[in-house]
Coordinates of C-alpha atoms and ligand atoms in Angstrom, one line a residue:
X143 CA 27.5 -7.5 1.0
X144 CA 30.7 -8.7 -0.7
X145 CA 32.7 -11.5 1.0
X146 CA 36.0 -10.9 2.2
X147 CA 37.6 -13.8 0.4
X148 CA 41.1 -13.2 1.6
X149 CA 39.7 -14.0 5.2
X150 CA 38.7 -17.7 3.6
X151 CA 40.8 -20.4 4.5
X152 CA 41.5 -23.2 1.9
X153 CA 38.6 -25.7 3.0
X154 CA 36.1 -22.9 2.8
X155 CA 37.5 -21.2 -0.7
X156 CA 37.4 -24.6 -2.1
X157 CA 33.5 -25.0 -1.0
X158 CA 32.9 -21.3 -1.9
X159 CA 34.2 -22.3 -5.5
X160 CA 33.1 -25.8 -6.0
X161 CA 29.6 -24.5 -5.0
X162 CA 29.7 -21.6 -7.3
X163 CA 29.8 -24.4 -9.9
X164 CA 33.6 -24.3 -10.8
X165 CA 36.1 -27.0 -10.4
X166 CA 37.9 -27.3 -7.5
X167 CA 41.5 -26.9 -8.3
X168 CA 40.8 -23.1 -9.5
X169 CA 40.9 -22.7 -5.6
X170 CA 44.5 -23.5 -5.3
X171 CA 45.8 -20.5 -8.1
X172 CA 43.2 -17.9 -6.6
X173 CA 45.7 -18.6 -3.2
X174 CA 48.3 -17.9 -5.1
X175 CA 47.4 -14.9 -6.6
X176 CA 46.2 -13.8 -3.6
X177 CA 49.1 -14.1 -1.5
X178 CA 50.6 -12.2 -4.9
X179 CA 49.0 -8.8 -3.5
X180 CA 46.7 -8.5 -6.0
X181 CA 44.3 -5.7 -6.3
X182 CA 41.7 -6.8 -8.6
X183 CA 40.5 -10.5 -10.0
X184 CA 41.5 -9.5 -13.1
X185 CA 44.8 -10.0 -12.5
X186 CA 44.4 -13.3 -11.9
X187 CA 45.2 -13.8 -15.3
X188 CA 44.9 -18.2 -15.8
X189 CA 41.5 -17.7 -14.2
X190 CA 38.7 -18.3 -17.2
X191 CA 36.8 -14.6 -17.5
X192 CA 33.8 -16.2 -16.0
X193 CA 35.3 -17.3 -12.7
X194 CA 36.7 -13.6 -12.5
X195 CA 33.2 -12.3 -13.6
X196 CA 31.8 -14.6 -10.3
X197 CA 34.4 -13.4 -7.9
X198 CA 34.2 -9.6 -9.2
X199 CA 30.3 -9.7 -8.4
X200 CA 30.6 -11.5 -4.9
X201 CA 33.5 -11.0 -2.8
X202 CA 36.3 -8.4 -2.6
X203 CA 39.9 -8.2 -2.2
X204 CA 41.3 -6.9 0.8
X205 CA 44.4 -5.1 0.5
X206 CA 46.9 -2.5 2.8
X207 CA 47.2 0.9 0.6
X208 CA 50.2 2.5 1.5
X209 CA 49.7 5.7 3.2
X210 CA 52.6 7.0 4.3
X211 CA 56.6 5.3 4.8
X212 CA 59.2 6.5 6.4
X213 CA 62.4 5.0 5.7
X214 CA 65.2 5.4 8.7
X215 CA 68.6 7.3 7.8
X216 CA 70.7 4.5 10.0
X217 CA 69.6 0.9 9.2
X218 CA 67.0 -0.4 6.7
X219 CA 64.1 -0.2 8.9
X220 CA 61.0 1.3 7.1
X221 CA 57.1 2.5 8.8
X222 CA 54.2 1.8 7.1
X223 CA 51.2 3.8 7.3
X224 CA 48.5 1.6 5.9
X225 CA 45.1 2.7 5.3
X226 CA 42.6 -0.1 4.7
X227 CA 38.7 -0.1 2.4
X228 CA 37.2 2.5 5.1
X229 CA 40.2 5.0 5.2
X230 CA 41.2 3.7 8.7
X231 CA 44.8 3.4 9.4
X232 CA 47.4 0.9 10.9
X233 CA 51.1 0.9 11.2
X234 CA 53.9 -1.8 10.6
X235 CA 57.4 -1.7 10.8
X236 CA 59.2 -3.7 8.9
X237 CA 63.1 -4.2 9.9
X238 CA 66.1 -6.2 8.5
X239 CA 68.0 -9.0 10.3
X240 CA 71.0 -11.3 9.6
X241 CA 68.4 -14.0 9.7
X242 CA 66.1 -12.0 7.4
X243 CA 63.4 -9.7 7.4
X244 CA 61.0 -9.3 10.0
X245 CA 57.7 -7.4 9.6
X246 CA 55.7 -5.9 13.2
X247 CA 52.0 -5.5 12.1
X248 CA 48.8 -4.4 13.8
X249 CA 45.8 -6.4 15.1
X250 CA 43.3 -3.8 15.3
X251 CA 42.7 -0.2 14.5
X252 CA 43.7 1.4 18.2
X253 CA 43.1 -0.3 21.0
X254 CA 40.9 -0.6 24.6
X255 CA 43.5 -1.8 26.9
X256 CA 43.9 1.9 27.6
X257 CA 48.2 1.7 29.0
X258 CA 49.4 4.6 30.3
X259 CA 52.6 4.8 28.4
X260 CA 51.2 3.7 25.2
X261 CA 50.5 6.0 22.1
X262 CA 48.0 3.5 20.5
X263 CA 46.1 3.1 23.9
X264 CA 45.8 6.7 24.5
X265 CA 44.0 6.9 20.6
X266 CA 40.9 5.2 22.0
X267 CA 40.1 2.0 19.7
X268 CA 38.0 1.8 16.1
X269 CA 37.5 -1.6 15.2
X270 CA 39.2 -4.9 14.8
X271 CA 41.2 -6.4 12.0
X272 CA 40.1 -8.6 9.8
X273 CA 42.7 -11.5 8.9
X274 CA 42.9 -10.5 5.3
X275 CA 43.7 -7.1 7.0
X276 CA 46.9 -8.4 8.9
X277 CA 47.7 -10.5 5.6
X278 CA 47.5 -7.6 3.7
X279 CA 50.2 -5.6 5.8
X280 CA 52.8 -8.2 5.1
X281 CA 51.6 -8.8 1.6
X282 CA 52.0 -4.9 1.2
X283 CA 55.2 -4.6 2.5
X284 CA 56.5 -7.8 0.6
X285 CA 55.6 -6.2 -2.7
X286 CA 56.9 -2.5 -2.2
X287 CA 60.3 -3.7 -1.0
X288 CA 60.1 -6.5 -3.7
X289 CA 61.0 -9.4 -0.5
X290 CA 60.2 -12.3 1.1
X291 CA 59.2 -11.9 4.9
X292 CA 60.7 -14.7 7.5
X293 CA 59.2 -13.4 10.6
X294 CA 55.9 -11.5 11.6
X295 CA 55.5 -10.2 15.6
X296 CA 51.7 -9.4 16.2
X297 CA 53.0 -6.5 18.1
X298 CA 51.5 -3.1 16.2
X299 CA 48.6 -1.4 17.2
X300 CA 45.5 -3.3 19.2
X301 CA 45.6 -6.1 21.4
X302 CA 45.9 -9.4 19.9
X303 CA 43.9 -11.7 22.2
X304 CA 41.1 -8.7 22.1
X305 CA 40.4 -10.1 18.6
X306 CA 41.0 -14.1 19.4
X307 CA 39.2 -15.7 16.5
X308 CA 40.7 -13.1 13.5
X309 CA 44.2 -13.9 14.6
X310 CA 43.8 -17.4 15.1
X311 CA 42.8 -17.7 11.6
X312 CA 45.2 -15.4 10.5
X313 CA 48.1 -17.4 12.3
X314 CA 46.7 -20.2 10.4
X315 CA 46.5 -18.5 7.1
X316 CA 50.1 -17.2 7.3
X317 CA 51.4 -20.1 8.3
X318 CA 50.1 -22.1 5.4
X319 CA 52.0 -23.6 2.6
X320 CA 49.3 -22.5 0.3
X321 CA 50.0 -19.1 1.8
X322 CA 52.5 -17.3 2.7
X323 CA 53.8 -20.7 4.6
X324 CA 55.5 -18.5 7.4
X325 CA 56.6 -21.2 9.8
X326 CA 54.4 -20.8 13.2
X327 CA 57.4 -20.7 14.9
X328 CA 58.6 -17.8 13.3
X329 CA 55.4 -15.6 14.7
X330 CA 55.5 -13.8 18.1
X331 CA 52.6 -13.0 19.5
X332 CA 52.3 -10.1 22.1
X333 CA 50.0 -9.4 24.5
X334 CA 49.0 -7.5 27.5
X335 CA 47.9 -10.6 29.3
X336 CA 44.2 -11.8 28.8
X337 CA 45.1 -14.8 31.2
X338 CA 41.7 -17.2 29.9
X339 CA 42.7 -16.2 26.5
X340 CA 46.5 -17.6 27.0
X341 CA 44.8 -20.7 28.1
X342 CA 42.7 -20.9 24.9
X343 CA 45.6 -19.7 22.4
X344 CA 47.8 -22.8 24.2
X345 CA 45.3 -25.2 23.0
X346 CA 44.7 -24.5 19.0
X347 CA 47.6 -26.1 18.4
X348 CA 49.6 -23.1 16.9
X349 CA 53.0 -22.9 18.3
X350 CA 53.5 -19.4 18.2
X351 CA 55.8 -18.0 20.3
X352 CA 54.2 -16.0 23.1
X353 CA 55.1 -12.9 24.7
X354 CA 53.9 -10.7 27.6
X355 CA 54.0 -7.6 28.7
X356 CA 54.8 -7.3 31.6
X357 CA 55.9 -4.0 32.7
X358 CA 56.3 -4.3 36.5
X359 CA 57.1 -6.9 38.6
X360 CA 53.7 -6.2 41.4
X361 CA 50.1 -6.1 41.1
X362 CA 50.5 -2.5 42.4
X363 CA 52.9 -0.8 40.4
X364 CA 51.4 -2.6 37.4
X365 CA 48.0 -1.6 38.2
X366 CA 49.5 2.2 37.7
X367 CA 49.8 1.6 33.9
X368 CA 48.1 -1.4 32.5
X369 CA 44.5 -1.3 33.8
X370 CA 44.1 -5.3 32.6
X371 CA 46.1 -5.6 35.7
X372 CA 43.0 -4.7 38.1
X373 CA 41.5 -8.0 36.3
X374 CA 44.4 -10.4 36.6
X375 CA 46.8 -10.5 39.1
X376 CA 50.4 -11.3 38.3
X377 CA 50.1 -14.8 40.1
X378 CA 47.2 -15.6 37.6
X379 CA 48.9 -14.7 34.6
X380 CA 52.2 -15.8 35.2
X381 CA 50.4 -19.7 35.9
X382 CA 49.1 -18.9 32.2
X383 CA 52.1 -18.2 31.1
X384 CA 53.8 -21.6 32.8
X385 CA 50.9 -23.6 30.9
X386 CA 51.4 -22.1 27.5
X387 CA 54.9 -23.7 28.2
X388 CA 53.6 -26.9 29.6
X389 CA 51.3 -27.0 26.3
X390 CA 53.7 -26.1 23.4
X391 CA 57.1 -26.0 25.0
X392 CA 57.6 -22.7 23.6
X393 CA 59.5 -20.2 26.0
X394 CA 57.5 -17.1 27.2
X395 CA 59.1 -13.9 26.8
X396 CA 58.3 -10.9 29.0
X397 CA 58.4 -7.8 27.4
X398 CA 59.4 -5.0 30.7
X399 CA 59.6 -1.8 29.3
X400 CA 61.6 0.6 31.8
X401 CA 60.1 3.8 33.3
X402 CA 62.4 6.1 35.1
X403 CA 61.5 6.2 38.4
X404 CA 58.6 3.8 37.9
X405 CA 59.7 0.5 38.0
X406 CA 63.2 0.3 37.5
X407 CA 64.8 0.0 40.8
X408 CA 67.1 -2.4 41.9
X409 CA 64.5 -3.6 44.4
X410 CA 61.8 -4.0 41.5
X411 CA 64.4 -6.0 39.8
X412 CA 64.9 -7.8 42.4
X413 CA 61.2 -8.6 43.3
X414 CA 60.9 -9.4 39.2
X415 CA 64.1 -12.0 39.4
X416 CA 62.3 -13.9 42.4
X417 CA 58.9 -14.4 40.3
X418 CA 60.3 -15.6 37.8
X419 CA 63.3 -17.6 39.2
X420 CA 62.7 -21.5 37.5
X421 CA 60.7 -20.1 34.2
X422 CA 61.1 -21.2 30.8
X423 CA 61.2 -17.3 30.0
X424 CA 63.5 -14.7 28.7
X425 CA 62.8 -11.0 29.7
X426 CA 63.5 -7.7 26.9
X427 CA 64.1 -4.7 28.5
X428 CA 62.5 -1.7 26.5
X429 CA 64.1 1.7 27.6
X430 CA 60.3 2.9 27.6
X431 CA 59.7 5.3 24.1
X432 CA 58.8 9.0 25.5
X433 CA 55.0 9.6 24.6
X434 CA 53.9 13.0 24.6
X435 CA 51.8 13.6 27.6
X436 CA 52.6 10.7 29.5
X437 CA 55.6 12.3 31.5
X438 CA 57.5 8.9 31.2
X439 CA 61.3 8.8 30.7
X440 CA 63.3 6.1 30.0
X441 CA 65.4 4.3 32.2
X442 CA 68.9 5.3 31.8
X443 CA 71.6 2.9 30.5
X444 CA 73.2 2.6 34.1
X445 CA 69.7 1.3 35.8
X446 CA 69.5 -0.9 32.7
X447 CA 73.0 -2.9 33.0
X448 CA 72.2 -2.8 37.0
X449 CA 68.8 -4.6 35.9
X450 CA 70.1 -7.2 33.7
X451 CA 72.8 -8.0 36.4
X452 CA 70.3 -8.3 38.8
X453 CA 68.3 -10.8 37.3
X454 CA 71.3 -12.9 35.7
X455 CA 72.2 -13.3 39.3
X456 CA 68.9 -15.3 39.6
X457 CA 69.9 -16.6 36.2
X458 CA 67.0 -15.4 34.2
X459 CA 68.3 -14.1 30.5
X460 CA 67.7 -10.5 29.8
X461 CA 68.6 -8.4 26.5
X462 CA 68.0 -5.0 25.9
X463 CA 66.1 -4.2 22.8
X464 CA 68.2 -3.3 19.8
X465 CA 66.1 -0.2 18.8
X466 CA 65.9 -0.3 15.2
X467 CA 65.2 3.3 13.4
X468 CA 65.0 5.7 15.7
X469 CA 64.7 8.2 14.2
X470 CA 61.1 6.9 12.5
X471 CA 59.8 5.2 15.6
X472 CA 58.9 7.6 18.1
X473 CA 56.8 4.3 19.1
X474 CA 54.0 2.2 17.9
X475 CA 50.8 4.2 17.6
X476 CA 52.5 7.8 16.9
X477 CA 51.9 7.7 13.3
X478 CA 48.5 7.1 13.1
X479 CA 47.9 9.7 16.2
X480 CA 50.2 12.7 13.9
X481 CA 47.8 11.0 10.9
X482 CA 44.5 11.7 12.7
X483 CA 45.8 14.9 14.1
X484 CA 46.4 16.3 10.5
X485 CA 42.9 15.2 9.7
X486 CA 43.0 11.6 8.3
X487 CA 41.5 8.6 10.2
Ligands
LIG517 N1 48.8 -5.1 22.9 C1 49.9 -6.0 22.8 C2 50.8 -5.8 21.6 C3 51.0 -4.5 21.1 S1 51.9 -3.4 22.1 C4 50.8 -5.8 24.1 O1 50.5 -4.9 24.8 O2 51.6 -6.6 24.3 C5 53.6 -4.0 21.7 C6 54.6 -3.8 22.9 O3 54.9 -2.4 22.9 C7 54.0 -4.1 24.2 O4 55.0 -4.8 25.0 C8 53.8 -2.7 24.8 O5 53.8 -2.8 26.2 C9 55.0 -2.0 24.2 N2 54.8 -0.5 24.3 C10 53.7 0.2 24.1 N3 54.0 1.6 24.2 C11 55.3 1.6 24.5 C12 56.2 2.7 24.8 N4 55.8 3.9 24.8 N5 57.5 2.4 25.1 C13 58.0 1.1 25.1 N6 57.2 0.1 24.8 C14 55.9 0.3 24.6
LIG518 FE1 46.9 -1.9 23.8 FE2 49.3 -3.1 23.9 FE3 49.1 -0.4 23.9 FE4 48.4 -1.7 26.1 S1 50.5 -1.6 25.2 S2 47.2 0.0 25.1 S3 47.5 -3.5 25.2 S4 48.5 -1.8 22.3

């Protein structure tokens, strides 16, 4: 079994090294050439030949081969298909800013939360990610478009907080100066809304910024799409989500995306503005992205503004999500599904 050493964080590359009878230092510039995106150790080329000789015959290098992109005809907003060392596929969307570029990558290959309006949840769910994997994606990207990345949102395919430990690390492993040193406070992490793992994520001591979906503003209606629902109730999670506050003082943002018909009256936005009245939060409205099958359409623009009033009233801030390249979206999750469809993983 080779060791993923991309997954190793500096303490235990250092160890791995020093133990494999080479001095410690070499740990530092195999970081840095594996932040570089390199494919083999042989590229690694102020590495003596019998340190690259070591690391050929015990570990291997995890990296994000690119599958498929699709580049969008109206902004600079590209799709990634990425396939990883067992031909299984993610996607990541990377999409330009003022501020810079921003990268959305995946957690885990599909994912078991099962949501109703959700491409990736309706693929069933493979495995996990490793944190080289999510590494990899940025790393990948980074190279191809010859960039450096300022923000990452864990907000691709899977379920962050369904993989906890991998993501954790990875956070940490991103973040590092040694790394790719993306500030913590420049990752968003997005999740369905595991309340006991909220609690946990607020005490490692990683100010990321957290976001929720939330989708619905009752334990009813939200039961109708996100079966996690039937575990926690709004009440529970939305206590989380006032701890995570208390902890780092980051602001929560709820992620709502709007269903026709669903959950976008003015009386849902009504009962959403009085749950959240006196919350460090902020709320993106997501015309929900039609997936085939589900029957969903989108909120139109009129229920949208009426929404957004609703809850200003209250004075809870709410944006609509800019929706970057749309005509390559077609939603998180889609890519893969046409991918596996035409006979790939
Ligand atoms: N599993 C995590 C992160 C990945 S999903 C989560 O659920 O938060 C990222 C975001 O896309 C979530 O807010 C999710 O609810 C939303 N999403 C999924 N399918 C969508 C669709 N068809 N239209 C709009 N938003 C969607
Ligand atoms: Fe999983 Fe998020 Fe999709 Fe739900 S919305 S199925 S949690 S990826």
């Amino acid at each position: 079994m080779l060791i993923d050493i991309k997954s190793m964080n500096d303490d235990e590359l250092e160890k791995f090294i020093v133990d494999g009878g080479f001095p410690k230092f070499r740990a530092k510039q195999i970081r840095q050439w594996l932040s570089k995106s390199v494919e083999s150790f042989d590229e690694m080329i102020n590495i003596p030949k019998n340190l690259r000789d070591f690391l050929t015959s015990s570990c291997y290098i995890s990296v994000a081969n690119i599958e498929k992109k699709l580049i969008s005809r109206y902004d600079k907003t590209v799709k990634y298909l990425f396939s990883f060392f067992d031909g299984e596929c993610v996607e990541s969307v990377l999409m330009s800013y003022k501020h810079g570029w921003s990268i959305c990558i995946s957690t885990q290959i599909g994912c078991k939360m099962g949501c109703t309006f959700c491409a990736t949840g309706r693929s069933g769910f493979s495995r996990s990610l490793a944190p080289s994997e999510m590494l990899a994606q940025i790393e990948s990207a980074q190279k191809d478009m010859n960039i450096k990345i300022s923000n990452v949102v864990l907000m691709g395919m899977g379920e962050p907080l369904d993989n906890f430990e991998n993501v954790v690390k990875f956070i940490r492993l991103a973040s590092s100066p040694t790394g790719l040193n993306i500030g913590m406070r420049h990752i968003t992490l997005s999740t369905c809304g595991i309340v006991p793992k909220i609690y946990e994520l607020a005490n490692q001591h990683i100010p990321v910024t957290l976001s929720v979906s939330l989708h619905a503003p009752n334990d009813e209606i939200r039961q109708r799409t996100m079966p996690i629902a039937k575990k926690y109730s709004i009440n529970e999670l939305l206590k989380a989500c006032k701890d995570y506050f208390d902890t780092t003082g980051r602001r929560v943002t709820f992620e709502y995306s709007m269903i026709s018909g669903v959950n976008d009256s003015d009386q849902n936005a009504k009962e959403l503005a009085k749950r959240l009245e006196g919350m460090h939060s902020h709320v993106n409205l997501i015309p929900v992205n039609t997936v085939e099958g589900t029957g969903y359409i989108k909120s139109n623009i009129k229920r949208q503004q009426s929404f957004i009033n609703i809850l200003a009233e209250k004075n809870i801030t709410a944006t609509v999500r800019r929706t970057l390249g749309s005509d390559i979206n077609a939603s998180c999750g889609q890519l893969r599904r046409k991918h596996q469809i035409e006979g790939g993983k």
